[in-house]
Amino acid sequence: MPSNKIPRATARRLPIYYRYLTALKNNKKERVSSTELSQAVQVDSATIRRDFSYFGELGKRGYGYDVESLLKFFMSILHQDSLVSVALVGVGSLGSALLNFNFRQDANLRIGAAFDSKPEYANTVMSGIPIYPSEELEKQLKEQQINIAILTVQGEHAQEVTDRLVDAGVKGIMNFTPVRLSVPEGVQVQNIDLTNELQTLIYFIKNYSDED
Amino acid sequence: MPSNKIPRATARRLPIYYRYLTALKNNKKERVSSTELSQAVQVDSATIRRDFSYFGELGKRGYGYDVESLLKFFMSILHQDSLVSVALVGVGSLGSALLNFNFRQDANLRIGAAFDSKPEYANTVMSGIPIYPSEELEKQLKEQQINIAILTVQGEHAQEVTDRLVDAGVKGIMNFTPVRLSVPEGVQVQNIDLTNELQTLIYFIKNYSDED
């Protein structure tokens, strides 16, 4: 692994490359050309070659890039070397579903603490994860040294909870609410709205599936 | 609503606009200027004005756009007028989590049928949804007139199941596997990899949270 840090713009393309290389591996392909990669991930070849030089992969003329060693590199930087605990706030239908899912594909990721304001959930354990009353948010995040949170509260509480998370030292939020969160510089938000994703898919099929 | 169909490129930006307008509504804002929208959604003002003309919204000089009527428009096209049933294939930890979640934010979306190859799940009901043995896929999709599927199988089966779904008439797939699916023209795929999203968030925080 290169000792210089990967440029931010390159790092943003990591998941795109990672996904395609994983698909290649699943289909038992051992190598890939920068042309094929370029078409698949919609990034021009020159950028790919530059990105990959940061990954320690120069490619071989006539051979292309080695899928297995690229994947090893990605896994080493995306996969956590040690256990990373995240918090989940809002144990509603989606929150409890994620507690059950618990990112099992990666053994070094787990939800370590959940929070909810419902009294019947306070100090219970669901899917092996403790649910704390929302008043204990700051205390538990500090004690457990958690700085990443999954937000699955109702939209109307999203910003207020976010403010508390930021004050408590959280640096990253995986936002499943439809609300666009306001956070200071230095706090990263990743937005996922599953219902909207499905609605959009249905809308596209209804209106555009007869086109190419 | 305009009777002409919205251009495809405009339609692709719908979820981006929808999300931001929802956030504005949640924060009780009644209007928004094209400048603010442009910065928020990272789309230039001219494109926004053109897109919005298709939404029947011409804006008012000095006032901007009306949040409520824009949202009403989006909801009318994204929200389904009648119940849409989708299928879910692969009742593992994520699949069963999604059965429990069942897209409750939209009363006209539901998972109508699930499929799994585990004998202990065949012909049982989980979270109110029937789980059929995988052999019944084609039959149930046809009988229930389902043409959208959520894919939550193991990666190594993703393409093979996709081929069966496509043959059975499915036009849209919400893909939660890490595999990049190969589908014919006319079939739409939406990719979501929750573990990769979280890994990337963690990676960014570890490496970039001290930058702006």
XYZ file of C-alpha atoms in Angstrom:
424
model
C 0.000 0.000 0.000
C 1.461 3.405 -0.942
C 2.402 5.448 2.072
C 1.089 8.677 0.558
C -2.543 9.255 1.202
C -4.887 8.717 -1.721
C -6.285 12.018 -3.054
C -9.820 12.695 -1.939
C -11.252 12.611 -5.471
C -9.706 9.207 -6.044
C -10.983 7.954 -2.701
C -14.526 8.911 -3.687
C -14.324 6.523 -6.624
C -13.236 3.606 -4.474
C -16.686 2.115 -3.936
C -17.387 2.256 -7.666
C -14.218 0.368 -8.508
C -14.651 -2.000 -5.592
C -18.137 -2.962 -6.677
C -17.129 -3.710 -10.246
C -14.035 -5.679 -9.249
C -16.131 -7.732 -6.859
C -18.495 -8.551 -9.723
C -15.544 -9.572 -11.886
C -14.234 -11.814 -9.149
C -17.661 -13.386 -8.693
C -17.630 -14.127 -12.400
C -14.156 -15.666 -12.061
C -12.378 -13.056 -14.163
C -8.726 -12.681 -13.279
C -7.821 -9.533 -15.122
C -9.425 -6.441 -16.574
C -8.272 -3.802 -19.052
C -8.523 -0.086 -18.318
C -10.815 0.214 -21.349
C -13.294 -2.279 -19.943
C -13.107 -0.646 -16.523
C -13.566 2.751 -18.100
C -16.789 1.714 -19.811
C -18.087 -0.167 -16.815
C -17.571 2.564 -14.223
C -18.022 5.574 -16.501
C -14.644 7.090 -15.658
C -12.196 7.973 -18.428
C -9.147 5.743 -18.909
C -6.583 8.392 -17.984
C -8.287 8.965 -14.640
C -8.452 5.242 -14.017
C -4.748 4.839 -14.690
C -3.940 7.728 -12.390
C -6.235 6.432 -9.650
C -4.780 2.962 -9.915
C -1.235 4.257 -9.650
C -2.230 5.351 -6.117
C -3.442 1.813 -5.487
C 0.060 0.499 -6.239
C -1.218 -0.998 -9.493
C 0.519 0.027 -12.670
C -1.058 -2.607 -14.877
C 0.785 -4.567 -17.509
C 0.667 -3.754 -21.185
C -1.332 -6.464 -22.913
C -2.500 -7.912 -19.618
C -4.358 -5.124 -17.896
C -4.899 -5.119 -14.154
C -4.959 -8.075 -11.810
C -8.389 -8.369 -10.232
C -7.325 -10.309 -7.157
C -4.530 -7.988 -6.070
C -6.676 -4.898 -6.685
C -9.415 -6.371 -4.560
C -6.962 -7.227 -1.809
C -5.892 -3.610 -1.759
C -9.442 -2.294 -1.596
C -10.393 -4.720 1.096
C -7.411 -3.731 3.148
C -8.367 -0.088 3.134
C -12.140 -0.407 3.271
C -12.218 -3.307 5.674
C -11.501 -2.313 9.191
C -8.386 -3.714 10.834
C -10.091 -3.778 14.163
C -13.682 -3.832 15.297
C -15.564 -0.628 14.575
C -18.684 -0.017 16.581
C -21.371 2.305 15.327
C -24.490 3.639 16.995
C -28.031 3.470 15.662
C -30.557 6.095 16.655
C -34.261 5.438 16.188
C -35.504 1.879 16.628
C -38.553 2.037 14.360
C -39.332 -0.452 11.614
C -36.221 0.396 9.601
C -34.013 0.803 12.671
C -34.982 -2.577 14.087
C -34.521 -4.114 10.632
C -30.955 -2.760 10.530
C -30.272 -4.042 14.054
C -31.168 -7.468 12.760
C -29.072 -7.069 9.594
C -26.108 -5.607 11.498
C -23.801 -5.419 8.433
C -22.889 -9.082 8.749
C -20.945 -9.054 5.477
C -18.059 -7.466 7.340
C -16.997 -9.142 10.550
C -15.311 -5.971 11.818
C -18.392 -3.767 11.653
C -21.153 -3.919 14.184
C -23.824 -1.794 15.739
C -22.612 -1.447 19.342
C -25.384 0.685 20.788
C -28.895 1.719 19.834
C -30.990 4.590 21.165
C -34.702 5.211 21.246
C -37.113 7.366 23.201
C -39.828 4.724 23.602
C -39.930 3.740 27.303
C -40.692 0.102 26.500
C -37.391 -0.186 24.606
C -35.171 1.487 27.188
C -32.512 -0.842 28.556
C -33.626 -3.846 26.547
C -31.572 -5.887 24.111
C -32.750 -6.403 20.514
C -30.913 -8.703 18.092
C -28.073 -8.769 20.630
C -27.731 -4.979 20.723
C -28.510 -2.872 23.824
C -31.085 -0.125 23.385
C -30.442 2.859 25.626
C -32.936 5.613 26.414
C -32.246 8.690 24.296
C -31.121 10.705 27.356
C -28.052 8.455 27.563
C -26.869 9.273 24.034
C -23.964 11.533 24.951
C -22.842 9.333 27.839
C -22.802 6.061 25.889
C -21.177 7.513 22.769
C -18.392 8.904 24.944
C -17.915 5.752 27.035
C -17.975 3.443 24.019
C -15.893 5.833 21.908
C -18.381 5.683 19.065
C -18.080 8.406 16.431
C -20.353 7.052 13.695
C -24.113 6.898 13.804
C -26.879 5.436 11.704
C -29.883 7.743 11.740
C -33.265 6.061 11.462
C -35.455 8.442 13.454
C -38.622 10.114 12.188
C -37.905 12.983 9.802
C -39.169 15.656 12.177
C -36.512 14.738 14.774
C -33.669 14.213 12.337
C -31.968 17.605 12.641
C -32.344 17.859 16.415
C -30.843 14.396 16.915
C -28.090 15.223 14.433
C -27.178 18.322 16.442
C -26.833 16.174 19.571
C -24.749 13.588 17.719
C -22.404 16.266 16.383
C -22.054 17.827 19.836
C -21.255 14.377 21.202
C -18.330 14.046 18.796
C -19.857 12.002 15.971
C -17.929 12.447 12.706
C -20.049 10.380 10.329
C -23.771 9.860 9.859
C -25.483 7.297 7.672
C -28.764 9.084 7.107
C -31.794 6.972 6.286
C -34.264 9.819 6.857
C -35.557 11.927 3.947
C -34.227 15.070 5.622
C -31.152 16.838 4.317
C -29.039 17.296 7.420
C -27.156 20.403 8.318
C -23.736 19.555 9.767
C -20.504 21.462 10.357
C -17.416 20.967 8.229
C -15.588 17.858 9.319
C -18.762 15.795 9.683
C -19.548 13.429 6.814
C -23.117 12.477 5.896
C -24.115 9.597 3.647
C -27.770 9.680 2.530
C -29.887 6.604 1.786
C -33.659 6.773 1.370
C -34.911 3.277 0.660
C -38.545 4.186 0.038
C -37.578 6.941 -2.360
C -35.214 4.562 -4.164
C -38.037 2.100 -4.691
C -40.509 4.801 -5.691
C -38.046 6.109 -8.267
C -37.444 2.631 -9.642
C -41.191 2.107 -10.056
C -41.583 5.522 -11.640
C -38.845 4.765 -14.158
C -40.333 1.449 -15.098
C -43.782 2.894 -15.576
C -42.556 5.699 -17.775
C -39.316 4.695 -19.433
C -39.072 0.938 -19.771
C -40.125 1.013 -23.400
C -37.089 3.121 -24.211
C -33.525 1.783 -24.320
C -49.288 18.173 -14.372
C -47.968 18.689 -17.929
C -49.328 16.157 -20.335
C -45.983 15.799 -22.133
C -43.725 13.253 -20.585
C -40.809 14.610 -18.592
C -37.480 14.082 -20.399
C -35.479 11.189 -19.014
C -32.564 13.373 -17.879
C -34.955 15.554 -15.908
C -36.668 12.510 -14.429
C -33.327 11.238 -13.129
C -32.977 14.400 -11.049
C -36.382 14.001 -9.447
C -35.206 12.194 -6.315
C -32.545 14.852 -5.742
C -35.079 17.678 -5.912
C -37.642 15.697 -3.965
C -35.244 15.080 -1.121
C -34.243 18.712 -0.789
C -37.790 20.017 -1.015
C -38.840 17.546 1.685
C -36.091 18.913 3.903
C -37.287 22.465 3.228
C -40.832 21.490 4.107
C -39.657 19.822 7.311
C -37.927 23.060 8.207
C -41.147 24.974 7.458
C -39.774 26.886 4.485
C -42.459 27.906 2.025
C -40.394 29.028 -0.918
C -36.959 28.539 -2.424
C -34.980 30.433 -5.034
C -33.354 28.704 -8.000
C -29.980 29.914 -6.682
C -30.434 28.187 -3.363
C -31.689 25.049 -5.082
C -28.789 25.168 -7.477
C -26.232 25.205 -4.665
C -28.081 22.617 -2.637
C -28.509 20.017 -5.369
C -25.393 20.842 -7.402
C -27.308 21.442 -10.620
C -26.867 24.726 -12.503
C -29.674 27.280 -12.376
C -30.541 27.125 -16.068
C -31.065 23.368 -15.853
C -33.190 23.787 -12.752
C -35.403 26.340 -14.458
C -35.782 24.084 -17.472
C -36.521 21.015 -15.333
C -39.054 22.929 -13.287
C -40.857 24.155 -16.367
C -41.687 20.479 -16.974
C -43.037 20.295 -13.454
C -45.523 23.031 -14.279
C -43.588 25.451 -12.097
C -42.388 28.641 -13.654
C -41.393 30.365 -10.445
C -42.078 33.998 -9.645
C -39.478 36.713 -9.962
C -38.544 37.858 -6.480
C -40.423 34.949 -4.901
C -38.798 31.825 -6.266
C -40.602 28.499 -6.253
C -43.398 27.388 -3.993
C -42.231 24.415 -1.942
C -45.652 22.978 -1.213
C -46.922 22.885 -4.772
C -43.640 21.435 -6.042
C -43.806 18.719 -3.449
C -47.404 17.957 -4.353
C -46.302 17.475 -7.923
C -43.439 15.170 -7.007
C -45.570 13.156 -4.703
C -48.188 12.726 -7.360
C -45.718 11.256 -9.801
C -43.511 9.311 -7.399
C -46.278 8.108 -5.158
C -48.258 5.327 -6.633
C -51.921 5.930 -7.368
C -52.744 2.347 -6.627
C -51.069 -0.398 -4.641
C -47.822 -1.621 -6.162
C -46.604 -5.008 -5.060
C -42.984 -5.961 -5.357
C -41.217 -9.259 -4.819
C -38.234 -9.910 -2.571
C -35.817 -12.704 -3.366
C -33.469 -14.028 -0.693
C -34.698 -14.056 2.886
C -31.346 -13.785 4.671
C -30.544 -11.248 7.376
C -31.013 -8.257 5.062
C -33.988 -9.766 3.249
C -35.852 -10.503 6.460
C -34.957 -7.008 7.714
C -36.549 -5.507 4.611
C -39.637 -7.714 4.996
C -40.026 -6.185 8.421
C -39.429 -2.631 7.141
C -41.710 -3.078 4.142
C -41.364 0.538 2.908
C -44.011 1.704 5.364
C -43.400 5.371 4.528
C -45.522 4.882 1.431
C -48.890 3.251 1.951
C -49.102 2.214 -1.699
C -45.896 0.182 -1.752
C -45.607 -3.237 -0.278
C -43.678 -6.442 -0.632
C -46.322 -8.867 -1.875
C -44.264 -12.033 -2.184
C -40.911 -13.297 -0.972
C -38.849 -16.218 -2.241
C -36.158 -18.329 -0.658
C -34.609 -21.739 -1.207
C -34.404 -22.719 2.459
C -36.931 -25.551 3.024
C -37.794 -24.296 6.508
C -39.028 -21.004 5.016
C -41.090 -22.463 2.193
C -44.767 -21.591 2.497
C -44.418 -19.699 5.744
C -45.407 -16.118 6.458
C -42.863 -13.623 7.825
C -43.861 -10.084 8.862
C -47.159 -10.728 7.120
C -45.528 -11.642 3.813
C -45.727 -15.134 2.268
C -42.408 -16.815 1.511
C -42.611 -19.147 -1.477
C -40.038 -21.804 -2.397
C -37.735 -20.545 -5.147
C -39.194 -23.014 -7.675
C -42.438 -21.035 -7.589
C -40.802 -17.754 -8.637
C -42.070 -17.649 -12.229
C -45.547 -18.860 -11.262
C -46.122 -16.364 -8.448
C -44.688 -13.381 -10.319
C -47.034 -14.132 -13.206
C -50.116 -14.757 -11.067
C -49.525 -11.695 -8.898
C -48.498 -9.548 -11.872
C -45.337 -8.421 -10.115
C -42.664 -6.854 -12.317
C -40.309 -5.385 -9.701
C -38.006 -7.330 -7.454
C -35.743 -6.616 -4.524
C -32.644 -8.786 -4.719
C -31.136 -9.804 -1.393
C -29.631 -13.184 -2.270
C -26.014 -14.197 -1.738
C -23.663 -12.649 -4.306
C -22.845 -15.954 -5.987
C -26.508 -16.497 -6.947
C -27.261 -12.921 -7.933
C -26.831 -13.230 -11.697
C -28.576 -16.575 -11.989
C -31.601 -15.308 -10.045
C -31.578 -12.105 -12.089
C -31.743 -14.114 -15.310
C -34.828 -15.942 -13.978
C -36.441 -12.672 -12.902
C -35.858 -11.113 -16.304
C -37.266 -14.183 -18.078
C -40.293 -13.990 -15.804
C -41.006 -10.437 -16.991
C -39.443 -8.327 -14.216
C -38.608 -4.815 -15.422
C -36.928 -3.363 -12.342
C -34.503 -4.723 -9.770
C -33.429 -3.101 -6.517
C -30.077 -4.772 -6.087
C -28.695 -5.061 -2.567
C -25.962 -7.534 -3.565
C -22.425 -6.377 -4.333
C -22.653 -7.933 -7.796
C -23.024 -5.767 -10.864
C -25.933 -7.385 -12.691
C -26.103 -8.002 -16.379
C -29.574 -7.240 -17.731
C -31.066 -6.601 -21.174
C -32.127 -3.149 -22.344
C -35.500 -2.302 -20.918
C -34.685 -3.641 -17.456
C -33.726 -1.051 -14.838
C -31.356 -1.838 -11.965
C -30.886 0.282 -8.848
C -27.822 -0.680 -6.765
C -27.574 -0.314 -2.978
C -24.801 -1.929 -0.963
C -25.360 -1.047 2.693
C -22.178 -2.621 4.067
C -20.049 -0.891 1.434
C -21.787 2.425 2.195
C -20.884 2.094 5.847
C -17.324 0.933 5.127
C -16.818 3.939 2.858
C -18.204 6.319 5.478
C -15.799 4.907 8.052
C -12.912 5.095 5.600
C -13.661 8.741 4.862
C -13.838 9.661 8.505
C -10.574 7.931 9.321
C -8.707 9.577 6.485
C -10.384 12.849 5.597
C -12.234 14.270 8.572
C -9.436 16.675 9.378
C -9.837 18.327 5.999
C -12.689 20.713 5.110
